[in-house]
């Protein structure tokens, strides 16, 4: 039997229209930030992509004031139907520039082009399209006949889905009549600044959206700013707790979307081939840089050997490498820092006695890459079973009875997502009601939609994004 | 009844896991009426009592949250029936605690009973109002159901000893959450009488636990306790609330946003309190043959 080898199929990086420098976006203009400029790199090659001007604390103040002015003078008094049209325009502009945004996102983040092209960018556009329609229908959302916006929203987003997380934050905020100051992640600021250009192209009134690149200190300055009425954060539980503490005692409304350690539960009657696809999608999608990643596989004891054999076989076929190659399944880890963290946590798995299996895939010499890794024989007390690794590392645990599965799945301070694999409908509904998680995927995993609320229980945060439920975060109710 | 008859005085204790124990600390404090006349010695709950109460509330959570909404509605309606039966007793306790004329106290008790009935009726409706079938762009059935947050720590209003207490406690129970309540410090007696009502109304042991004592002493422990999911800081006052909110951050606890000053509890509430104690859960399943 002859084997057909893959030929390289790289997407052209020229489509990204990469520029040598980018600047903060405040009051409808690109301005010279007075922070120290940062260099953003391509994590797949470690080459510098562009220099990005950053905001200083005083720039944050300027941005918040610009957002306040836009809120008072334009945005909050504008009829919902008019606000809606700006959001529709933005959705269309994202679609028009989708290939450019996808390539840019892949360059800056390291994620495979097929993911940025088929998931991140189209879903970002969908979020604006969905929320546009709410802007003039808020009286039907269940928060009273005429729910009011909060004012200026300060939003801080992570590096794992830069444009998509921006859309999750900005679309509902604008639809409900708030104005925004958003800080993108330090390592992935580019797509947010192209989004700022899209706001200009859409003719969005100046100050309605402001983008302030910078590091954690600028995020903190934004969260702490007294002119901010609403704080929305997606990121680690550790930083989320700091923000909750900082906001305590102020009238600011807070929503947090934090870490997770999701259990993906496979019962003995599950369709194993489908389950394997779901497990792979659950933990290796976006290099495992997903807060709702299915990082704990809970397999029923009677099928664990068969499942692991199938899983290892499937994972061996995953192609790791150039994120711009359309055949690539697993791209680069976003930063050297994150790679080091993944390595450290994986080493604790070895030290605590779990058995490591690593995909035999070739690993590029340059860039930040971590091959798909599966730990079996994992115990609940191990760090790799308790802590969020945020990388392509799966921990496999076993169970005997459904009750044990639920107890183990819920044995975590987190509660963002969970997976269930079984052919039995009644068991799905039973397990879905017992799992303490904000999103439960049954016989599927990692599905997202602007119409479906997303968010966590317990230390995975509070508040929801998406759906009618998600509007509450930006309304004075 | 002859004037010579000596009344039987009641010893007011804590309500914890369905029983009425004294504080493990042995501490009590005198409770007086609005004019300063001695009414009773209330148990002065300790940190240990609070931790026991959280354990009891956690133990009761599975059963209470897992009961059908219809069943919870009936149990809560039963509480209203029992409240109505003790109308006179509550009226005299509220009048003494809050220093109100009998008629005013009576109207507050009536409002409290009606409030309880209002929330009892929500148990099997709130999922319809707050849940959804999500029209996602793909071959999936996606739905969202609100589920109870878990154990809720309630610092009850300091002034409104019954109507305020009912207004903050009933929504916790209606959602399927369980409660650890720190009663008003100076006006705790209606809270203990309410506990007696709960104990005789088919509310399972541990679903409500009532501690009499100081919100300033117990509140921070409640806010930092890792097995408490949400906290209502009403009774902590504006200053105490800031510390509670900071303590709550350590476990990403839900902290109810409450007005600076105790509101007018006779005003008809909306469903905001119910919403605060519910976690929307979104479930996905593929569709296909």
PDB file of N, CA and C in Angstrom, chain A residues 142-143 237 241 244-245 248-249 256 258 422 428-429 431-444 447-449 451-464 467-469 472 477, chain B residues 58 61-62 66 129-132 134-138 140 142-150 229 241-242 245-255 271-272 275-276 279-286:
ATOM      1  N   UNK A 142     -36.125  40.219  29.116  1.00  0.00           N
ATOM      2  CA  UNK A 142     -36.482  39.711  30.440  1.00  0.00           C
ATOM      3  C   UNK A 142     -35.888  40.502  31.586  1.00  0.00           C
ATOM      4  N   UNK A 143     -35.408  41.716  31.302  1.00  0.00           N
ATOM      5  CA  UNK A 143     -34.845  42.551  32.372  1.00  0.00           C
ATOM      6  C   UNK A 143     -35.659  43.829  32.544  1.00  0.00           C
ATOM      7  N   UNK A 237      -7.628  32.230  36.891  1.00  0.00           N
ATOM      8  CA  UNK A 237      -8.345  32.354  38.156  1.00  0.00           C
ATOM      9  C   UNK A 237      -7.544  33.206  39.137  1.00  0.00           C
ATOM     10  N   UNK A 241      -9.113  36.556  40.805  1.00  0.00           N
ATOM     11  CA  UNK A 241      -9.280  36.810  42.242  1.00  0.00           C
ATOM     12  C   UNK A 241      -8.731  38.181  42.621  1.00  0.00           C
ATOM     13  N   UNK A 244     -11.294  40.667  41.484  1.00  0.00           N
ATOM     14  CA  UNK A 244     -12.474  40.686  42.354  1.00  0.00           C
ATOM     15  C   UNK A 244     -12.159  41.439  43.652  1.00  0.00           C
ATOM     16  N   UNK A 245     -10.938  41.237  44.149  1.00  0.00           N
ATOM     17  CA  UNK A 245     -10.528  41.932  45.383  1.00  0.00           C
ATOM     18  C   UNK A 245     -10.421  43.439  45.130  1.00  0.00           C
ATOM     19  N   UNK A 248     -13.823  45.038  44.891  1.00  0.00           N
ATOM     20  CA  UNK A 248     -14.638  44.917  46.101  1.00  0.00           C
ATOM     21  C   UNK A 248     -14.867  46.286  46.736  1.00  0.00           C
ATOM     22  N   UNK A 249     -16.106  46.548  47.088  1.00  0.00           N
ATOM     23  CA  UNK A 249     -16.416  47.800  47.774  1.00  0.00           C
ATOM     24  C   UNK A 249     -16.654  48.964  46.824  1.00  0.00           C
ATOM     25  N   UNK A 256     -16.514  37.568  35.477  1.00  0.00           N
ATOM     26  CA  UNK A 256     -15.223  36.897  35.369  1.00  0.00           C
ATOM     27  C   UNK A 256     -15.391  35.583  34.624  1.00  0.00           C
ATOM     28  N   UNK A 258     -12.943  32.544  34.033  1.00  0.00           N
ATOM     29  CA  UNK A 258     -11.606  32.178  34.511  1.00  0.00           C
ATOM     30  C   UNK A 258     -11.199  30.773  34.055  1.00  0.00           C
ATOM     31  N   UNK A 422     -21.727   8.806  25.955  1.00  0.00           N
ATOM     32  CA  UNK A 422     -22.512   7.594  26.171  1.00  0.00           C
ATOM     33  C   UNK A 422     -23.620   7.571  25.133  1.00  0.00           C
ATOM     34  N   UNK A 428     -27.167  10.608  29.811  1.00  0.00           N
ATOM     35  CA  UNK A 428     -26.679  11.943  29.435  1.00  0.00           C
ATOM     36  C   UNK A 428     -27.382  13.007  30.284  1.00  0.00           C
ATOM     37  N   UNK A 429     -28.710  12.901  30.331  1.00  0.00           N
ATOM     38  CA  UNK A 429     -29.462  13.940  31.043  1.00  0.00           C
ATOM     39  C   UNK A 429     -29.196  13.885  32.542  1.00  0.00           C
ATOM     40  N   UNK A 431     -26.343  12.767  33.974  1.00  0.00           N
ATOM     41  CA  UNK A 431     -24.988  13.271  34.231  1.00  0.00           C
ATOM     42  C   UNK A 431     -24.931  14.785  33.999  1.00  0.00           C
ATOM     43  N   UNK A 432     -25.621  15.260  32.954  1.00  0.00           N
ATOM     44  CA  UNK A 432     -25.589  16.697  32.665  1.00  0.00           C
ATOM     45  C   UNK A 432     -26.141  17.493  33.843  1.00  0.00           C
ATOM     46  N   UNK A 433     -27.136  16.938  34.534  1.00  0.00           N
ATOM     47  CA  UNK A 433     -27.695  17.686  35.660  1.00  0.00           C
ATOM     48  C   UNK A 433     -26.814  17.584  36.908  1.00  0.00           C
ATOM     49  N   UNK A 434     -26.013  16.522  36.990  1.00  0.00           N
ATOM     50  CA  UNK A 434     -25.169  16.356  38.192  1.00  0.00           C
ATOM     51  C   UNK A 434     -23.833  17.086  38.082  1.00  0.00           C
ATOM     52  N   UNK A 435     -23.346  17.294  36.875  1.00  0.00           N
ATOM     53  CA  UNK A 435     -22.026  17.900  36.716  1.00  0.00           C
ATOM     54  C   UNK A 435     -22.111  19.386  37.047  1.00  0.00           C
ATOM     55  N   UNK A 436     -21.247  19.836  37.937  1.00  0.00           N
ATOM     56  CA  UNK A 436     -21.274  21.241  38.369  1.00  0.00           C
ATOM     57  C   UNK A 436     -20.380  22.048  37.431  1.00  0.00           C
ATOM     58  N   UNK A 437     -20.932  22.366  36.275  1.00  0.00           N
ATOM     59  CA  UNK A 437     -20.169  23.118  35.282  1.00  0.00           C
ATOM     60  C   UNK A 437     -21.142  23.952  34.459  1.00  0.00           C
ATOM     61  N   UNK A 438     -20.666  25.076  33.969  1.00  0.00           N
ATOM     62  CA  UNK A 438     -21.532  25.999  33.245  1.00  0.00           C
ATOM     63  C   UNK A 438     -21.879  25.544  31.838  1.00  0.00           C
ATOM     64  N   UNK A 439     -21.013  24.717  31.254  1.00  0.00           N
ATOM     65  CA  UNK A 439     -21.285  24.201  29.915  1.00  0.00           C
ATOM     66  C   UNK A 439     -21.046  22.705  29.931  1.00  0.00           C
ATOM     67  N   UNK A 440     -22.003  21.954  29.437  1.00  0.00           N
ATOM     68  CA  UNK A 440     -21.847  20.497  29.365  1.00  0.00           C
ATOM     69  C   UNK A 440     -22.043  20.072  27.911  1.00  0.00           C
ATOM     70  N   UNK A 441     -21.019  19.412  27.375  1.00  0.00           N
ATOM     71  CA  UNK A 441     -21.124  18.906  26.011  1.00  0.00           C
ATOM     72  C   UNK A 441     -21.333  17.398  26.067  1.00  0.00           C
ATOM     73  N   UNK A 442     -22.405  16.939  25.478  1.00  0.00           N
ATOM     74  CA  UNK A 442     -22.680  15.509  25.456  1.00  0.00           C
ATOM     75  C   UNK A 442     -22.458  14.996  24.042  1.00  0.00           C
ATOM     76  N   UNK A 443     -21.596  14.000  23.919  1.00  0.00           N
ATOM     77  CA  UNK A 443     -21.230  13.423  22.616  1.00  0.00           C
ATOM     78  C   UNK A 443     -20.740  14.484  21.635  1.00  0.00           C
ATOM     79  N   UNK A 444     -20.147  15.519  22.180  1.00  0.00           N
ATOM     80  CA  UNK A 444     -19.459  16.542  21.393  1.00  0.00           C
ATOM     81  C   UNK A 444     -18.578  17.297  22.378  1.00  0.00           C
ATOM     82  N   UNK A 447     -17.980  23.292  21.605  1.00  0.00           N
ATOM     83  CA  UNK A 447     -18.894  23.977  20.689  1.00  0.00           C
ATOM     84  C   UNK A 447     -19.202  25.352  21.279  1.00  0.00           C
ATOM     85  N   UNK A 448     -19.182  26.366  20.420  1.00  0.00           N
ATOM     86  CA  UNK A 448     -19.445  27.727  20.887  1.00  0.00           C
ATOM     87  C   UNK A 448     -20.392  28.414  19.915  1.00  0.00           C
ATOM     88  N   UNK A 449     -21.253  29.224  20.454  1.00  0.00           N
ATOM     89  CA  UNK A 449     -22.183  29.939  19.589  1.00  0.00           C
ATOM     90  C   UNK A 449     -22.650  31.192  20.332  1.00  0.00           C
ATOM     91  N   UNK A 451     -25.417  32.434  20.479  1.00  0.00           N
ATOM     92  CA  UNK A 451     -26.753  32.272  21.057  1.00  0.00           C
ATOM     93  C   UNK A 451     -26.754  31.385  22.294  1.00  0.00           C
ATOM     94  N   UNK A 452     -25.606  30.756  22.607  1.00  0.00           N
ATOM     95  CA  UNK A 452     -25.547  29.810  23.729  1.00  0.00           C
ATOM     96  C   UNK A 452     -24.710  30.403  24.862  1.00  0.00           C
ATOM     97  N   UNK A 453     -25.323  30.657  26.022  1.00  0.00           N
ATOM     98  CA  UNK A 453     -24.579  31.242  27.136  1.00  0.00           C
ATOM     99  C   UNK A 453     -23.375  30.386  27.546  1.00  0.00           C
ATOM    100  N   UNK A 454     -22.277  31.052  27.884  1.00  0.00           N
ATOM    101  CA  UNK A 454     -21.036  30.382  28.265  1.00  0.00           C
ATOM    102  C   UNK A 454     -20.490  31.043  29.520  1.00  0.00           C
ATOM    103  N   UNK A 455     -20.077  30.210  30.483  1.00  0.00           N
ATOM    104  CA  UNK A 455     -19.473  30.765  31.696  1.00  0.00           C
ATOM    105  C   UNK A 455     -19.433  29.713  32.782  1.00  0.00           C
ATOM    106  N   UNK A 456     -18.812  30.052  33.914  1.00  0.00           N
ATOM    107  CA  UNK A 456     -18.480  29.017  34.874  1.00  0.00           C
ATOM    108  C   UNK A 456     -19.236  29.030  36.188  1.00  0.00           C
ATOM    109  N   UNK A 457     -19.108  27.905  36.876  1.00  0.00           N
ATOM    110  CA  UNK A 457     -19.504  27.754  38.271  1.00  0.00           C
ATOM    111  C   UNK A 457     -18.251  28.011  39.121  1.00  0.00           C
ATOM    112  N   UNK A 458     -18.466  28.243  40.379  1.00  0.00           N
ATOM    113  CA  UNK A 458     -17.410  28.271  41.396  1.00  0.00           C
ATOM    114  C   UNK A 458     -16.226  29.147  40.968  1.00  0.00           C
ATOM    115  N   UNK A 459     -14.998  28.595  41.066  1.00  0.00           N
ATOM    116  CA  UNK A 459     -13.812  29.417  40.806  1.00  0.00           C
ATOM    117  C   UNK A 459     -13.506  29.560  39.317  1.00  0.00           C
ATOM    118  N   UNK A 460     -14.412  29.087  38.469  1.00  0.00           N
ATOM    119  CA  UNK A 460     -14.274  29.389  37.038  1.00  0.00           C
ATOM    120  C   UNK A 460     -14.922  30.721  36.691  1.00  0.00           C
ATOM    121  N   UNK A 461     -15.439  31.411  37.698  1.00  0.00           N
ATOM    122  CA  UNK A 461     -15.948  32.760  37.471  1.00  0.00           C
ATOM    123  C   UNK A 461     -17.447  32.873  37.581  1.00  0.00           C
ATOM    124  N   UNK A 462     -17.955  34.083  37.300  1.00  0.00           N
ATOM    125  CA  UNK A 462     -19.399  34.298  37.322  1.00  0.00           C
ATOM    126  C   UNK A 462     -19.823  35.252  36.228  1.00  0.00           C
ATOM    127  N   UNK A 463     -21.113  35.122  35.861  1.00  0.00           N
ATOM    128  CA  UNK A 463     -21.624  35.846  34.702  1.00  0.00           C
ATOM    129  C   UNK A 463     -21.538  34.943  33.485  1.00  0.00           C
ATOM    130  N   UNK A 464     -22.331  35.258  32.483  1.00  0.00           N
ATOM    131  CA  UNK A 464     -22.333  34.456  31.267  1.00  0.00           C
ATOM    132  C   UNK A 464     -22.097  35.352  30.069  1.00  0.00           C
ATOM    133  N   UNK A 467     -26.104  34.635  24.340  1.00  0.00           N
ATOM    134  CA  UNK A 467     -27.515  34.401  24.606  1.00  0.00           C
ATOM    135  C   UNK A 467     -28.165  35.583  25.308  1.00  0.00           C
ATOM    136  N   UNK A 468     -29.436  35.423  25.616  1.00  0.00           N
ATOM    137  CA  UNK A 468     -30.163  36.432  26.375  1.00  0.00           C
ATOM    138  C   UNK A 468     -29.528  36.627  27.736  1.00  0.00           C
ATOM    139  N   UNK A 469     -29.097  35.511  28.332  1.00  0.00           N
ATOM    140  CA  UNK A 469     -28.473  35.534  29.657  1.00  0.00           C
ATOM    141  C   UNK A 469     -27.253  36.451  29.694  1.00  0.00           C
ATOM    142  N   UNK A 472     -27.208  40.402  30.633  1.00  0.00           N
ATOM    143  CA  UNK A 472     -27.301  40.879  32.017  1.00  0.00           C
ATOM    144  C   UNK A 472     -25.995  41.541  32.476  1.00  0.00           C
ATOM    145  N   UNK A 477     -29.154  45.962  35.985  1.00  0.00           N
ATOM    146  CA  UNK A 477     -30.290  45.199  36.544  1.00  0.00           C
ATOM    147  C   UNK A 477     -29.809  44.316  37.678  1.00  0.00           C
TER     148      UNK A 477
ATOM    149  N   UNK B  58     -24.291  22.166  53.315  1.00  0.00           N
ATOM    150  CA  UNK B  58     -23.718  21.434  52.179  1.00  0.00           C
ATOM    151  C   UNK B  58     -24.331  20.038  52.104  1.00  0.00           C
ATOM    152  N   UNK B  61     -27.699  20.135  50.570  1.00  0.00           N
ATOM    153  CA  UNK B  61     -27.833  20.737  49.236  1.00  0.00           C
ATOM    154  C   UNK B  61     -28.259  19.730  48.168  1.00  0.00           C
ATOM    155  N   UNK B  62     -27.653  18.543  48.195  1.00  0.00           N
ATOM    156  CA  UNK B  62     -27.970  17.553  47.160  1.00  0.00           C
ATOM    157  C   UNK B  62     -29.453  17.218  47.137  1.00  0.00           C
ATOM    158  N   UNK B  66     -31.952  18.695  44.395  1.00  0.00           N
ATOM    159  CA  UNK B  66     -32.382  17.593  43.535  1.00  0.00           C
ATOM    160  C   UNK B  66     -33.876  17.312  43.611  1.00  0.00           C
ATOM    161  N   UNK B 129     -38.658  30.986  32.850  1.00  0.00           N
ATOM    162  CA  UNK B 129     -38.416  32.410  32.594  1.00  0.00           C
ATOM    163  C   UNK B 129     -36.945  32.686  32.268  1.00  0.00           C
ATOM    164  N   UNK B 130     -36.030  31.983  32.945  1.00  0.00           N
ATOM    165  CA  UNK B 130     -34.611  32.283  32.763  1.00  0.00           C
ATOM    166  C   UNK B 130     -33.884  31.288  31.854  1.00  0.00           C
ATOM    167  N   UNK B 131     -34.489  30.152  31.574  1.00  0.00           N
ATOM    168  CA  UNK B 131     -33.838  29.172  30.705  1.00  0.00           C
ATOM    169  C   UNK B 131     -34.124  29.457  29.250  1.00  0.00           C
ATOM    170  N   UNK B 132     -33.549  28.644  28.373  1.00  0.00           N
ATOM    171  CA  UNK B 132     -33.753  28.875  26.945  1.00  0.00           C
ATOM    172  C   UNK B 132     -33.363  27.653  26.131  1.00  0.00           C
ATOM    173  N   UNK B 134     -31.387  27.268  22.813  1.00  0.00           N
ATOM    174  CA  UNK B 134     -30.502  28.195  22.107  1.00  0.00           C
ATOM    175  C   UNK B 134     -30.443  27.856  20.616  1.00  0.00           C
ATOM    176  N   UNK B 135     -30.823  28.814  19.762  1.00  0.00           N
ATOM    177  CA  UNK B 135     -30.808  28.548  18.321  1.00  0.00           C
ATOM    178  C   UNK B 135     -29.396  28.641  17.746  1.00  0.00           C
ATOM    179  N   UNK B 136     -28.576  27.614  17.972  1.00  0.00           N
ATOM    180  CA  UNK B 136     -27.181  27.668  17.552  1.00  0.00           C
ATOM    181  C   UNK B 136     -27.056  27.351  16.065  1.00  0.00           C
ATOM    182  N   UNK B 137     -25.951  27.836  15.472  1.00  0.00           N
ATOM    183  CA  UNK B 137     -25.749  27.690  14.029  1.00  0.00           C
ATOM    184  C   UNK B 137     -25.047  26.374  13.730  1.00  0.00           C
ATOM    185  N   UNK B 138     -25.763  25.275  13.921  1.00  0.00           N
ATOM    186  CA  UNK B 138     -25.167  23.977  13.636  1.00  0.00           C
ATOM    187  C   UNK B 138     -26.120  22.880  14.035  1.00  0.00           C
ATOM    188  N   UNK B 140     -27.009  20.938  16.333  1.00  0.00           N
ATOM    189  CA  UNK B 140     -26.963  20.616  17.755  1.00  0.00           C
ATOM    190  C   UNK B 140     -28.232  21.095  18.414  1.00  0.00           C
ATOM    191  N   UNK B 142     -29.125  22.755  21.783  1.00  0.00           N
ATOM    192  CA  UNK B 142     -28.449  23.430  22.884  1.00  0.00           C
ATOM    193  C   UNK B 142     -29.505  24.085  23.754  1.00  0.00           C
ATOM    194  N   UNK B 143     -29.446  23.802  25.029  1.00  0.00           N
ATOM    195  CA  UNK B 143     -30.409  24.437  25.934  1.00  0.00           C
ATOM    196  C   UNK B 143     -29.706  24.937  27.181  1.00  0.00           C
ATOM    197  N   UNK B 144     -30.314  25.921  27.817  1.00  0.00           N
ATOM    198  CA  UNK B 144     -29.742  26.507  29.032  1.00  0.00           C
ATOM    199  C   UNK B 144     -30.761  26.422  30.151  1.00  0.00           C
ATOM    200  N   UNK B 145     -30.339  25.837  31.258  1.00  0.00           N
ATOM    201  CA  UNK B 145     -31.209  25.748  32.431  1.00  0.00           C
ATOM    202  C   UNK B 145     -30.526  26.419  33.619  1.00  0.00           C
ATOM    203  N   UNK B 146     -31.272  27.157  34.426  1.00  0.00           N
ATOM    204  CA  UNK B 146     -30.667  27.733  35.625  1.00  0.00           C
ATOM    205  C   UNK B 146     -30.616  26.695  36.747  1.00  0.00           C
ATOM    206  N   UNK B 147     -29.448  26.576  37.365  1.00  0.00           N
ATOM    207  CA  UNK B 147     -29.287  25.627  38.481  1.00  0.00           C
ATOM    208  C   UNK B 147     -28.870  26.377  39.741  1.00  0.00           C
ATOM    209  N   UNK B 148     -29.247  25.843  40.910  1.00  0.00           N
ATOM    210  CA  UNK B 148     -28.881  26.546  42.153  1.00  0.00           C
ATOM    211  C   UNK B 148     -27.374  26.627  42.337  1.00  0.00           C
ATOM    212  N   UNK B 149     -26.927  27.794  42.826  1.00  0.00           N
ATOM    213  CA  UNK B 149     -25.498  28.047  43.023  1.00  0.00           C
ATOM    214  C   UNK B 149     -24.874  27.148  44.072  1.00  0.00           C
ATOM    215  N   UNK B 150     -25.618  26.840  45.156  1.00  0.00           N
ATOM    216  CA  UNK B 150     -25.048  25.985  46.202  1.00  0.00           C
ATOM    217  C   UNK B 150     -25.430  26.481  47.574  1.00  0.00           C
ATOM    218  N   UNK B 229     -20.892  29.226  48.427  1.00  0.00           N
ATOM    219  CA  UNK B 229     -20.809  29.648  47.024  1.00  0.00           C
ATOM    220  C   UNK B 229     -21.208  31.099  46.783  1.00  0.00           C
ATOM    221  N   UNK B 241     -19.344  45.433  54.495  1.00  0.00           N
ATOM    222  CA  UNK B 241     -19.512  44.804  53.184  1.00  0.00           C
ATOM    223  C   UNK B 241     -18.239  44.814  52.359  1.00  0.00           C
ATOM    224  N   UNK B 242     -17.445  45.885  52.498  1.00  0.00           N
ATOM    225  CA  UNK B 242     -16.215  45.986  51.705  1.00  0.00           C
ATOM    226  C   UNK B 242     -15.262  44.858  52.099  1.00  0.00           C
ATOM    227  N   UNK B 245     -16.559  41.549  50.779  1.00  0.00           N
ATOM    228  CA  UNK B 245     -16.359  41.391  49.335  1.00  0.00           C
ATOM    229  C   UNK B 245     -14.913  41.020  49.047  1.00  0.00           C
ATOM    230  N   UNK B 246     -13.971  41.588  49.803  1.00  0.00           N
ATOM    231  CA  UNK B 246     -12.552  41.242  49.612  1.00  0.00           C
ATOM    232  C   UNK B 246     -12.303  39.793  50.010  1.00  0.00           C
ATOM    233  N   UNK B 247     -12.869  39.396  51.145  1.00  0.00           N
ATOM    234  CA  UNK B 247     -12.688  38.010  51.604  1.00  0.00           C
ATOM    235  C   UNK B 247     -13.277  37.029  50.590  1.00  0.00           C
ATOM    236  N   UNK B 248     -14.413  37.417  50.018  1.00  0.00           N
ATOM    237  CA  UNK B 248     -15.115  36.525  49.090  1.00  0.00           C
ATOM    238  C   UNK B 248     -14.311  36.278  47.820  1.00  0.00           C
ATOM    239  N   UNK B 249     -13.423  37.223  47.476  1.00  0.00           N
ATOM    240  CA  UNK B 249     -12.651  37.102  46.234  1.00  0.00           C
ATOM    241  C   UNK B 249     -11.729  35.885  46.252  1.00  0.00           C
ATOM    242  N   UNK B 250     -11.313  35.477  47.433  1.00  0.00           N
ATOM    243  CA  UNK B 250     -10.381  34.356  47.544  1.00  0.00           C
ATOM    244  C   UNK B 250     -10.924  33.059  46.990  1.00  0.00           C
ATOM    245  N   UNK B 251     -12.246  32.929  46.954  1.00  0.00           N
ATOM    246  CA  UNK B 251     -12.865  31.721  46.403  1.00  0.00           C
ATOM    247  C   UNK B 251     -13.848  32.081  45.282  1.00  0.00           C
ATOM    248  N   UNK B 252     -13.685  33.258  44.692  1.00  0.00           N
ATOM    249  CA  UNK B 252     -14.538  33.715  43.579  1.00  0.00           C
ATOM    250  C   UNK B 252     -16.030  33.543  43.924  1.00  0.00           C
ATOM    251  N   UNK B 253     -16.357  33.936  45.154  1.00  0.00           N
ATOM    252  CA  UNK B 253     -17.743  33.815  45.609  1.00  0.00           C
ATOM    253  C   UNK B 253     -18.620  34.854  44.916  1.00  0.00           C
ATOM    254  N   UNK B 254     -19.871  34.490  44.685  1.00  0.00           N
ATOM    255  CA  UNK B 254     -20.840  35.463  44.189  1.00  0.00           C
ATOM    256  C   UNK B 254     -21.243  36.352  45.358  1.00  0.00           C
ATOM    257  N   UNK B 255     -21.110  37.648  45.188  1.00  0.00           N
ATOM    258  CA  UNK B 255     -21.507  38.585  46.242  1.00  0.00           C
ATOM    259  C   UNK B 255     -22.673  39.409  45.718  1.00  0.00           C
ATOM    260  N   UNK B 271     -37.315  39.620  40.160  1.00  0.00           N
ATOM    261  CA  UNK B 271     -36.656  38.313  40.308  1.00  0.00           C
ATOM    262  C   UNK B 271     -35.136  38.412  40.380  1.00  0.00           C
ATOM    263  N   UNK B 272     -34.621  39.621  40.645  1.00  0.00           N
ATOM    264  CA  UNK B 272     -33.168  39.791  40.683  1.00  0.00           C
ATOM    265  C   UNK B 272     -32.508  38.860  41.700  1.00  0.00           C
ATOM    266  N   UNK B 275     -32.276  35.391  40.373  1.00  0.00           N
ATOM    267  CA  UNK B 275     -31.261  35.289  39.327  1.00  0.00           C
ATOM    268  C   UNK B 275     -29.857  35.180  39.915  1.00  0.00           C
ATOM    269  N   UNK B 276     -29.641  35.909  41.015  1.00  0.00           N
ATOM    270  CA  UNK B 276     -28.305  35.932  41.604  1.00  0.00           C
ATOM    271  C   UNK B 276     -27.883  34.584  42.182  1.00  0.00           C
ATOM    272  N   UNK B 279     -27.127  29.484  38.529  1.00  0.00           N
ATOM    273  CA  UNK B 279     -26.056  29.379  37.548  1.00  0.00           C
ATOM    274  C   UNK B 279     -26.666  28.856  36.261  1.00  0.00           C
ATOM    275  N   UNK B 280     -26.651  29.650  35.202  1.00  0.00           N
ATOM    276  CA  UNK B 280     -27.132  29.099  33.931  1.00  0.00           C
ATOM    277  C   UNK B 280     -26.179  27.993  33.451  1.00  0.00           C
ATOM    278  N   UNK B 281     -26.754  26.842  33.156  1.00  0.00           N
ATOM    279  CA  UNK B 281     -25.941  25.734  32.614  1.00  0.00           C
ATOM    280  C   UNK B 281     -26.383  25.473  31.185  1.00  0.00           C
ATOM    281  N   UNK B 282     -25.425  25.472  30.256  1.00  0.00           N
ATOM    282  CA  UNK B 282     -25.734  25.244  28.849  1.00  0.00           C
ATOM    283  C   UNK B 282     -25.320  23.826  28.473  1.00  0.00           C
ATOM    284  N   UNK B 283     -26.244  23.068  27.900  1.00  0.00           N
ATOM    285  CA  UNK B 283     -25.981  21.677  27.509  1.00  0.00           C
ATOM    286  C   UNK B 283     -26.116  21.567  25.992  1.00  0.00           C
ATOM    287  N   UNK B 284     -25.176  20.848  25.401  1.00  0.00           N
ATOM    288  CA  UNK B 284     -25.184  20.651  23.942  1.00  0.00           C
ATOM    289  C   UNK B 284     -25.269  19.161  23.631  1.00  0.00           C
ATOM    290  N   UNK B 285     -26.012  18.823  22.579  1.00  0.00           N
ATOM    291  CA  UNK B 285     -25.967  17.467  22.046  1.00  0.00           C
ATOM    292  C   UNK B 285     -26.140  17.524  20.536  1.00  0.00           C
ATOM    293  N   UNK B 286     -25.392  16.699  19.807  1.00  0.00           N
ATOM    294  CA  UNK B 286     -25.551  16.705  18.351  1.00  0.00           C
ATOM    295  C   UNK B 286     -26.925  16.186  17.953  1.00  0.00           C
TER     296      UNK B 286
END
